[in-house]
Tab-separated table of C-alpha atoms and ligand atoms in Angstrom:
chain	number	residue	atom	x	y	z
A	1	MET	CA	-1.387	9.568	30.364
A	2	ASP	CA	-0.783	11.653	27.283
A	3	GLY	CA	-4.341	10.710	25.783
A	4	GLY	CA	-3.073	10.862	22.278
A	5	MET	CA	-2.052	14.430	22.585
A	6	ASP	CA	0.661	15.758	20.329
A	7	ILE	CA	3.779	15.351	22.303
A	8	ARG	CA	5.123	18.803	20.914
A	9	THR	CA	2.385	20.602	22.683
A	10	GLN	CA	3.307	18.846	25.941
A	11	ARG	CA	7.112	19.405	25.876
A	12	LEU	CA	8.302	22.605	27.490
A	13	VAL	CA	12.137	22.158	27.648
A	14	ARG	CA	14.287	20.304	25.396
A	15	PHE	CA	18.171	20.043	25.789
A	16	VAL	CA	19.809	18.686	22.426
A	17	GLY	CA	23.393	17.466	22.603
A	18	VAL	CA	24.280	20.137	25.189
A	19	GLN	CA	27.779	20.301	26.270
A	20	LYS	CA	29.622	22.884	28.790
A	21	THR	CA	33.185	23.304	29.625
A	22	TYR	CA	34.475	26.146	31.886
A	23	ASP	CA	38.170	25.809	31.060
A	24	GLY	CA	37.971	24.709	27.466
A	25	GLU	CA	39.279	21.255	28.260
A	26	HIS	CA	37.084	19.435	30.774
A	27	LEU	CA	33.438	18.863	29.861
A	28	VAL	CA	31.509	19.188	33.001
A	29	VAL	CA	28.264	18.431	31.052
A	30	LYS	CA	29.135	15.953	28.333
A	31	ASN	CA	26.168	15.272	25.987
A	32	LEU	CA	22.811	16.242	27.542
A	33	ASP	CA	19.686	15.236	25.749
A	34	LEU	CA	16.750	15.718	28.016
A	35	ASP	CA	13.001	16.706	27.412
A	36	ILE	CA	10.909	18.052	30.157
A	37	ARG	CA	7.158	18.037	29.865
A	38	LYS	CA	4.938	21.001	30.697
A	39	GLY	CA	3.801	20.700	34.435
A	40	GLU	CA	6.233	17.976	35.072
A	41	PHE	CA	8.377	17.690	38.229
A	42	VAL	CA	11.760	16.809	37.106
A	43	THR	CA	14.779	16.257	39.455
A	44	LEU	CA	18.493	16.362	38.511
A	45	LEU	CA	20.009	13.806	40.877
A	46	GLY	CA	23.631	13.029	41.386
A	47	PRO	CA	26.889	13.588	43.595
A	48	SER	CA	28.521	16.931	44.149
A	49	GLY	CA	30.432	18.180	41.083
A	50	SER	CA	28.395	15.926	38.441
A	51	GLY	CA	27.082	19.101	36.423
A	52	LYS	CA	23.621	19.593	38.024
A	53	THR	CA	23.925	23.290	38.828
A	54	THR	CA	25.727	23.873	35.511
A	55	THR	CA	22.658	22.330	33.669
A	56	LEU	CA	20.147	24.381	35.588
A	57	MET	CA	22.230	27.606	35.151
A	58	MET	CA	22.227	27.123	31.399
A	59	LEU	CA	18.385	26.672	31.351
A	60	ALA	CA	18.116	29.852	33.644
A	61	GLY	CA	20.413	31.766	31.203
A	62	PHE	CA	23.240	32.421	33.500
A	63	GLU	CA	25.682	30.094	31.803
A	64	VAL	CA	25.939	29.495	28.007
A	65	PRO	CA	26.281	26.025	26.489
A	66	THR	CA	29.621	25.390	24.765
A	67	HIS	CA	27.816	23.096	22.305
A	68	GLY	CA	24.135	22.050	21.692
A	69	GLU	CA	21.078	23.966	21.915
A	70	ILE	CA	18.279	24.346	24.590
A	71	PHE	CA	14.574	24.993	23.494
A	72	ILE	CA	11.781	26.379	25.692
A	73	ALA	CA	8.346	25.742	24.024
A	74	ASP	CA	10.243	24.708	20.762
A	75	ARG	CA	12.134	28.078	20.648
A	76	PRO	CA	15.954	28.248	20.946
A	77	ILE	CA	16.780	30.258	23.770
A	78	LYS	CA	20.469	30.934	22.889
A	79	ASN	CA	19.807	34.735	22.639
A	80	MET	CA	17.179	35.096	25.159
A	81	PRO	CA	18.202	36.879	28.380
A	82	PRO	CA	17.340	35.315	31.598
A	83	HIS	CA	14.487	37.768	32.537
A	84	LYS	CA	12.815	37.073	29.331
A	85	ARG	CA	12.661	33.251	30.001
A	86	ASP	CA	9.725	33.367	32.424
A	87	ILE	CA	11.543	31.187	34.982
A	88	GLY	CA	11.464	31.497	38.791
A	89	MET	CA	14.412	30.340	40.786
A	90	VAL	CA	14.977	29.171	44.454
A	91	PHE	CA	18.491	28.535	45.658
A	92	GLN	CA	19.801	26.818	48.843
A	93	ASN	CA	20.907	29.978	50.627
A	94	TYR	CA	17.360	31.679	50.198
A	95	ALA	CA	19.078	35.012	48.798
A	96	LEU	CA	16.345	37.107	50.331
A	97	PHE	CA	17.032	40.789	50.601
A	98	PRO	CA	17.920	41.281	54.307
A	99	HIS	CA	16.750	44.885	54.463
A	100	LEU	CA	13.430	44.367	52.862
A	101	THR	CA	10.324	43.083	54.637
A	102	ILE	CA	8.886	39.665	53.740
A	103	GLU	CA	6.125	41.420	51.837
A	104	GLU	CA	8.709	43.734	50.039
A	105	ASN	CA	10.877	40.572	49.187
A	106	VAL	CA	7.784	38.578	47.630
A	107	ALA	CA	6.797	41.807	45.781
A	108	PHE	CA	10.160	42.205	44.230
A	109	PRO	CA	9.740	40.275	41.014
A	110	LEU	CA	6.489	42.135	40.400
A	111	THR	CA	7.883	45.515	40.942
A	112	VAL	CA	10.933	45.254	38.745
A	113	ARG	CA	8.396	44.058	36.001
A	114	GLY	CA	6.462	47.214	36.439
A	115	THR	CA	3.197	45.528	37.775
A	116	ALA	CA	0.505	47.913	38.931
A	117	LYS	CA	0.445	48.412	42.544
A	118	ALA	CA	-3.103	47.051	43.121
A	119	GLU	CA	-2.180	43.764	41.526
A	120	VAL	CA	1.030	43.694	43.326
A	121	THR	CA	-0.738	43.922	46.666
A	122	GLU	CA	-3.094	41.287	45.550
A	123	ARG	CA	-0.572	38.729	44.358
A	124	VAL	CA	1.599	39.243	47.269
A	125	ARG	CA	-1.216	38.460	49.640
A	126	ASN	CA	-2.180	35.411	47.679
A	127	ALA	CA	1.578	34.143	47.560
A	128	LEU	CA	1.915	34.760	51.443
A	129	ARG	CA	-1.349	32.950	52.031
A	130	MET	CA	-0.151	30.031	49.773
A	131	ILE	CA	2.978	29.679	52.046
A	132	LYS	CA	0.853	30.359	55.244
A	133	LEU	CA	3.142	33.515	56.276
A	134	GLU	CA	0.483	36.305	56.009
A	135	ASN	CA	0.989	37.149	59.702
A	136	LEU	CA	4.735	37.674	59.204
A	137	ALA	CA	4.368	40.159	56.120
A	138	HIS	CA	6.238	43.015	57.967
A	139	ARG	CA	9.091	41.176	59.533
A	140	ARG	CA	12.541	41.003	58.004
A	141	PRO	CA	14.168	37.746	56.866
A	142	GLY	CA	16.537	37.823	59.863
A	143	GLN	CA	13.579	37.478	62.119
A	144	LEU	CA	12.340	34.363	60.474
A	145	SER	CA	13.544	30.682	60.976
A	146	GLY	CA	15.259	28.799	58.187
A	147	GLY	CA	12.148	27.016	56.913
A	148	GLN	CA	10.129	30.259	57.064
A	149	GLN	CA	12.745	31.864	54.919
A	150	GLN	CA	12.858	29.192	52.463
A	151	ARG	CA	9.052	29.442	51.958
A	152	VAL	CA	9.443	33.180	51.328
A	153	ALA	CA	12.037	32.339	48.701
A	154	LEU	CA	9.559	30.040	47.198
A	155	ALA	CA	6.796	32.473	47.283
A	156	ARG	CA	9.110	35.015	45.419
A	157	ALA	CA	9.755	32.484	42.865
A	158	LEU	CA	6.176	31.759	42.044
A	159	VAL	CA	4.481	35.220	42.702
A	160	PHE	CA	4.979	36.457	39.086
A	161	ASN	CA	3.326	33.159	37.879
A	162	PRO	CA	6.335	31.962	35.861
A	163	GLN	CA	5.914	28.857	33.373
A	164	MET	CA	8.654	27.156	35.186
A	165	VAL	CA	10.505	27.317	38.581
A	166	LEU	CA	14.139	25.879	39.013
A	167	MET	CA	15.284	24.793	42.504
A	168	ASP	CA	18.842	24.134	43.268
A	169	GLU	CA	19.038	22.140	46.546
A	170	PRO	CA	16.668	24.586	48.196
A	171	LEU	CA	16.226	22.445	51.365
A	172	GLY	CA	19.914	21.610	51.800
A	173	ALA	CA	20.410	23.952	54.793
A	174	LEU	CA	17.333	22.614	56.714
A	175	ASP	CA	17.428	19.906	59.394
A	176	LYS	CA	16.025	16.517	58.452
A	177	ARG	CA	12.356	16.983	59.862
A	178	LEU	CA	11.853	20.237	58.300
A	179	ARG	CA	13.319	19.151	55.119
A	180	GLU	CA	10.932	16.277	54.979
A	181	HIS	CA	8.066	18.589	55.696
A	182	MET	CA	9.006	20.969	53.164
A	183	GLN	CA	9.374	18.288	50.399
A	184	LEU	CA	5.751	17.490	50.959
A	185	GLU	CA	4.768	21.131	50.865
A	186	ILE	CA	6.788	21.885	47.615
A	187	LYS	CA	5.341	18.777	46.207
A	188	GLN	CA	1.703	19.889	47.068
A	189	LEU	CA	2.307	23.346	45.632
A	190	HIS	CA	3.418	21.749	42.400
A	191	GLU	CA	0.327	19.645	42.289
A	192	GLN	CA	-2.018	22.566	43.092
A	193	MET	CA	-0.379	25.061	40.582
A	194	GLY	CA	0.565	22.536	37.748
A	195	ILE	CA	3.765	24.535	37.302
A	196	THR	CA	6.849	22.850	35.580
A	197	VAL	CA	9.592	22.318	38.289
A	198	VAL	CA	13.258	21.443	37.551
A	199	TYR	CA	14.714	20.568	41.034
A	200	VAL	CA	18.374	19.867	41.934
A	201	THR	CA	19.433	17.543	44.710
A	202	HIS	CA	22.179	15.094	45.683
A	203	ASP	CA	19.666	13.465	48.147
A	204	GLN	CA	18.086	10.318	46.363
A	205	GLY	CA	15.266	10.113	49.079
A	206	GLU	CA	14.316	13.586	48.268
A	207	ALA	CA	14.296	12.706	44.701
A	208	LEU	CA	12.275	9.744	44.946
A	209	THR	CA	9.593	11.560	47.352
A	210	MET	CA	9.017	14.540	45.096
A	211	SER	CA	9.673	13.741	41.331
A	212	ASP	CA	7.682	12.750	38.278
A	213	ARG	CA	11.005	11.706	36.706
A	214	ILE	CA	14.587	11.772	37.797
A	215	ALA	CA	17.753	12.346	35.773
A	216	VAL	CA	20.580	10.528	37.475
A	217	PHE	CA	23.842	12.618	36.698
A	218	ASN	CA	27.382	11.335	37.241
A	219	ASP	CA	30.582	13.079	35.919
A	220	GLY	CA	28.514	15.347	33.545
A	221	ILE	CA	26.585	12.296	31.940
A	222	VAL	CA	22.966	11.375	32.537
A	223	GLN	CA	22.952	7.735	33.344
A	224	GLN	CA	19.282	7.173	33.207
A	225	ILE	CA	16.043	9.196	33.257
A	226	ASP	CA	13.043	7.404	34.592
A	227	LYS	CA	10.264	7.570	37.038
A	228	PRO	CA	11.265	6.816	40.736
A	229	ASP	CA	10.025	3.268	40.795
A	230	ALA	CA	11.686	2.427	37.536
A	231	LEU	CA	15.017	3.736	38.614
A	232	TYR	CA	14.715	1.561	41.842
A	233	GLU	CA	13.337	-1.434	40.162
A	234	ARG	CA	15.085	-1.374	36.700
A	235	PRO	CA	18.454	0.477	36.979
A	236	VAL	CA	20.273	0.261	33.751
A	237	ASN	CA	23.721	0.289	35.200
A	238	SER	CA	25.666	-0.457	38.469
A	239	LEU	CA	26.268	3.182	38.972
A	240	VAL	CA	22.336	3.807	39.100
A	241	ALA	CA	21.695	0.558	40.973
A	242	ASN	CA	24.053	1.758	43.834
A	243	PHE	CA	23.105	5.409	43.983
A	244	ILE	CA	19.391	4.726	44.250
A	245	GLY	CA	18.277	2.812	47.369
A	246	GLU	CA	20.153	-0.015	49.201
A	247	ASN	CA	21.755	-2.383	46.680
A	248	ASN	CA	23.511	-5.883	46.990
A	249	VAL	CA	26.446	-6.497	44.630
A	250	LEU	CA	27.880	-10.130	43.834
A	251	SER	CA	30.634	-10.097	41.175
A	252	GLY	CA	30.974	-12.874	38.695
A	253	THR	CA	31.532	-13.868	35.043
A	254	VAL	CA	28.766	-14.528	32.517
A	255	GLU	CA	28.680	-18.231	31.487
A	256	THR	CA	25.758	-18.305	29.094
A	257	ILE	CA	22.867	-15.992	27.846
A	258	GLU	CA	19.627	-17.266	26.736
A	259	GLN	CA	16.321	-15.353	26.097
A	260	GLY	CA	17.207	-12.405	28.310
A	261	PHE	CA	18.607	-14.334	31.266
A	262	CYS	CA	22.153	-15.347	31.868
A	263	ARG	CA	23.926	-17.723	34.147
A	264	VAL	CA	26.734	-16.128	36.170
A	265	ALA	CA	29.427	-18.008	37.921
A	266	LEU	CA	30.465	-16.287	41.115
A	267	ALA	CA	34.094	-15.826	41.937
A	268	SER	CA	33.704	-17.706	45.252
A	269	GLY	CA	32.077	-20.612	43.625
A	270	GLY	CA	28.353	-21.457	42.789
A	271	SER	CA	26.337	-19.820	40.115
A	272	VAL	CA	23.213	-17.554	39.854
A	273	VAL	CA	20.755	-16.968	37.104
A	274	ALA	CA	19.988	-13.346	36.465
A	275	GLN	CA	18.217	-10.894	33.953
A	276	ALA	CA	20.917	-10.093	31.486
A	277	VAL	CA	20.373	-6.139	31.494
A	278	ASN	CA	23.908	-4.810	30.932
A	279	VAL	CA	26.448	-7.564	30.083
A	280	GLN	CA	28.827	-7.904	27.149
A	281	GLY	CA	28.421	-11.662	26.525
A	282	PRO	CA	29.806	-15.009	27.775
A	283	GLY	CA	33.209	-14.533	29.464
A	284	ALA	CA	32.550	-10.984	30.539
A	285	ALA	CA	32.737	-9.708	33.969
A	286	THR	CA	29.421	-8.594	35.700
A	287	ALA	CA	28.175	-7.160	38.780
A	288	LEU	CA	24.743	-8.679	39.862
A	289	SER	CA	22.308	-6.383	41.593
A	290	VAL	CA	19.745	-7.722	44.070
A	291	ARG	CA	17.539	-5.368	46.423
A	292	PRO	CA	17.344	-6.284	50.117
A	293	GLU	CA	13.436	-6.788	50.082
A	294	ARG	CA	13.787	-9.318	47.118
A	295	ILE	CA	15.794	-11.884	49.163
A	296	VAL	CA	14.594	-14.496	51.728
A	297	ILE	CA	16.681	-16.141	54.338
A	298	VAL	CA	16.051	-19.948	54.191
A	299	PRO	CA	17.064	-21.958	57.357
A	300	ASP	CA	20.002	-24.200	56.794
A	301	GLY	CA	18.723	-27.457	55.353
A	302	ALA	CA	15.176	-26.273	54.431
A	303	ALA	CA	13.870	-26.420	51.066
A	304	THR	CA	12.947	-23.259	48.762
A	305	ASP	CA	11.482	-23.136	45.282
A	306	LEU	CA	13.357	-19.848	44.481
A	307	ALA	CA	15.724	-20.586	41.589
A	308	ASN	CA	18.841	-18.935	43.149
A	309	ARG	CA	20.124	-20.276	46.629
A	310	LEU	CA	23.562	-19.182	48.052
A	311	PRO	CA	25.105	-20.192	51.340
A	312	ALA	CA	25.541	-17.199	53.844
A	313	THR	CA	26.782	-16.381	57.194
A	314	VAL	CA	25.007	-14.110	59.532
A	315	GLN	CA	27.237	-11.015	60.577
A	316	ASP	CA	24.705	-8.891	62.375
A	317	THR	CA	21.125	-7.949	62.735
A	318	ILE	CA	19.672	-4.330	62.837
A	319	TYR	CA	16.318	-3.616	64.400
A	320	LEU	CA	14.701	-0.651	62.687
A	321	GLY	CA	11.125	-0.716	64.145
A	322	ASP	CA	8.851	-1.348	61.186
A	323	HIS	CA	11.348	-3.877	59.727
A	324	ALA	CA	14.796	-5.406	60.446
A	325	LEU	CA	17.936	-5.966	58.507
A	326	ALA	CA	20.219	-8.965	58.492
A	327	VAL	CA	23.798	-8.257	57.479
A	328	LEU	CA	25.283	-11.484	55.830
A	329	LYS	CA	28.353	-12.600	54.318
A	330	VAL	CA	27.604	-13.912	50.876
A	331	ALA	CA	30.125	-14.954	48.136
A	332	GLY	CA	32.819	-12.828	49.658
A	333	ASN	CA	30.423	-9.666	50.174
A	334	GLY	CA	30.469	-9.117	53.922
A	335	GLU	CA	27.821	-6.334	53.787
A	336	PHE	CA	25.021	-8.143	52.023
A	337	MET	CA	21.695	-6.836	53.362
A	338	VAL	CA	18.460	-8.764	53.731
A	339	LYS	CA	15.182	-7.053	54.640
A	340	LEU	CA	13.227	-9.016	57.108
A	341	PRO	CA	9.718	-8.417	58.617
A	342	PRO	CA	9.716	-6.955	62.214
A	343	GLY	CA	10.708	-9.728	64.661
A	344	ALA	CA	12.279	-11.998	62.130
A	345	HIS	CA	15.699	-11.172	63.145
A	346	ALA	CA	15.317	-12.527	66.615
A	347	GLY	CA	16.225	-16.148	65.624
A	348	LEU	CA	19.565	-15.014	63.783
A	349	GLY	CA	22.840	-14.938	65.547
A	350	HIS	CA	26.348	-13.838	64.685
A	351	GLY	CA	28.275	-16.618	62.853
A	352	GLN	CA	25.030	-18.597	62.093
A	353	ALA	CA	25.054	-20.648	58.769
A	354	VAL	CA	21.846	-19.942	56.477
A	355	SER	CA	20.987	-19.825	52.821
A	356	ILE	CA	19.553	-16.932	51.094
A	357	ALA	CA	17.311	-17.457	47.950
A	358	PHE	CA	15.876	-15.093	45.374
A	359	ARG	CA	14.157	-15.201	41.805
A	360	PRO	CA	16.188	-14.556	38.602
A	361	GLU	CA	13.618	-11.925	37.847
A	362	ASP	CA	14.780	-9.996	40.919
A	363	CYS	CA	18.438	-10.227	40.088
A	364	ARG	CA	19.982	-7.884	37.328
A	365	ALA	CA	23.356	-8.595	35.699
A	366	LEU	CA	24.914	-5.111	35.237
A	367	ASP	CA	28.237	-3.750	34.214
A	368	PRO	CA	31.164	-4.699	36.560
A	369	VAL	CA	32.115	-2.372	39.437
B	401	LIG	N1	31.869	28.910	37.437
B	401	LIG	C1	32.567	27.862	37.157
B	401	LIG	N2	33.915	27.932	36.810
B	401	LIG	C2	34.623	26.895	36.657
B	401	LIG	N3	34.366	25.665	36.994
B	401	LIG	C3	33.057	25.316	37.466
B	401	LIG	C4	32.173	26.500	37.530
B	401	LIG	N4	30.952	26.011	38.150
B	401	LIG	C5	31.150	24.674	38.321
B	401	LIG	N5	32.376	24.356	37.922
B	401	LIG	C6	32.950	22.985	37.969
B	401	LIG	O1	32.126	22.217	37.145
B	401	LIG	C7	31.773	20.870	37.669
B	401	LIG	C8	30.309	20.681	37.842
B	401	LIG	O2	29.774	21.619	38.815
B	401	LIG	P1	28.374	21.860	39.244
B	401	LIG	O3	27.438	21.946	37.928
B	401	LIG	O4	28.192	22.899	40.159
B	401	LIG	O5	27.964	20.466	39.802
B	401	LIG	P2	26.867	20.054	41.091
B	401	LIG	O6	25.939	21.042	41.059
B	401	LIG	O7	26.302	18.639	40.487
B	401	LIG	O8	27.649	19.872	42.180
B	401	LIG	C9	32.615	20.879	38.859
B	401	LIG	O9	33.755	20.155	38.527
B	401	LIG	C10	32.824	22.277	39.257
B	401	LIG	O10	33.909	22.547	39.992
B	402	LIG	MG1	25.325	22.253	42.625
């Protein structure tokens, strides 16, 4: 992908050892190292209060890091005021000027920059065309739907052609259908314009849909920064495994480790072979992580060539149209989920004894929960 190009010419943003406290005691961003490449769509994902907005505000220049340094294009930005950073912003609550028309709202970043009138007209027209709201140019925000207002906020953030746009939960106020539509629209705009986007959300589905890379935040610490598929397939700890997608957890104790795999004794008896991803060593507690689609149900008594096999009891089945889920009790976990092809749930009834099986490669031994 980088075609041998110098990484320094590609990197647009760099956080180095950034910390932030508001009260002088509690660090809300603990030690952030994060590089963002030019043209990349990076999402800060995490639960409420994990430090996402604070991180975005430090990049925008509305908050100052307590320690560490932020660079844009290899220049420290400590003393660069927000309007010099060439950044567009979109917030959850749109923050449009209610007394201005749509056209005037979108023109605002240009007029404050003293752009010539003819150029303002031209750029505003292009921006409104881009978000398909040319015919509503003379309305006021109050006369638009939530989705339309958010598109105006987007146009306003992009109209002055900034090098980067920051978005903080921009779709949080919209209903699910519109949110999913807007996710695709923003993603397409990003692809067309090649602009760098730093996006904040607490919605993992949204992050997976839109991002080139995702930084998973928890309690002021980035747990993992990776591509969406890597976060899902190769989480480095239990927190990420549980935050991204559906995860099955089995608790146990490491018995042996050999060539990257470990044998784990389950508390309820029996054992499993797993990838030794994040375990301390023999005798240490671990939480095994297995995704629902990596497990098969084996009828009781039937054979399987998958190395891990455990007894299970059917609790429930859930029909979901394109697939079904079996909820099982496995090794004391009563909410163990197995994804089934459509129709395959029909033969399973509550209380039925079956086996589940999965490969060691599809099971990750992580830190205990
Ligand atoms: N201006 C502020 N003054 C004091 N504390 C703040 C301020 N902004 C955020 N915090 C606190 O910092 C922590 C992180 O907040 P925030 O960055 O908004 O998280 P997120 O966007 O992930 O929900 C929270 O505990 C929050 O209460
Ligand atoms: Mg926030």
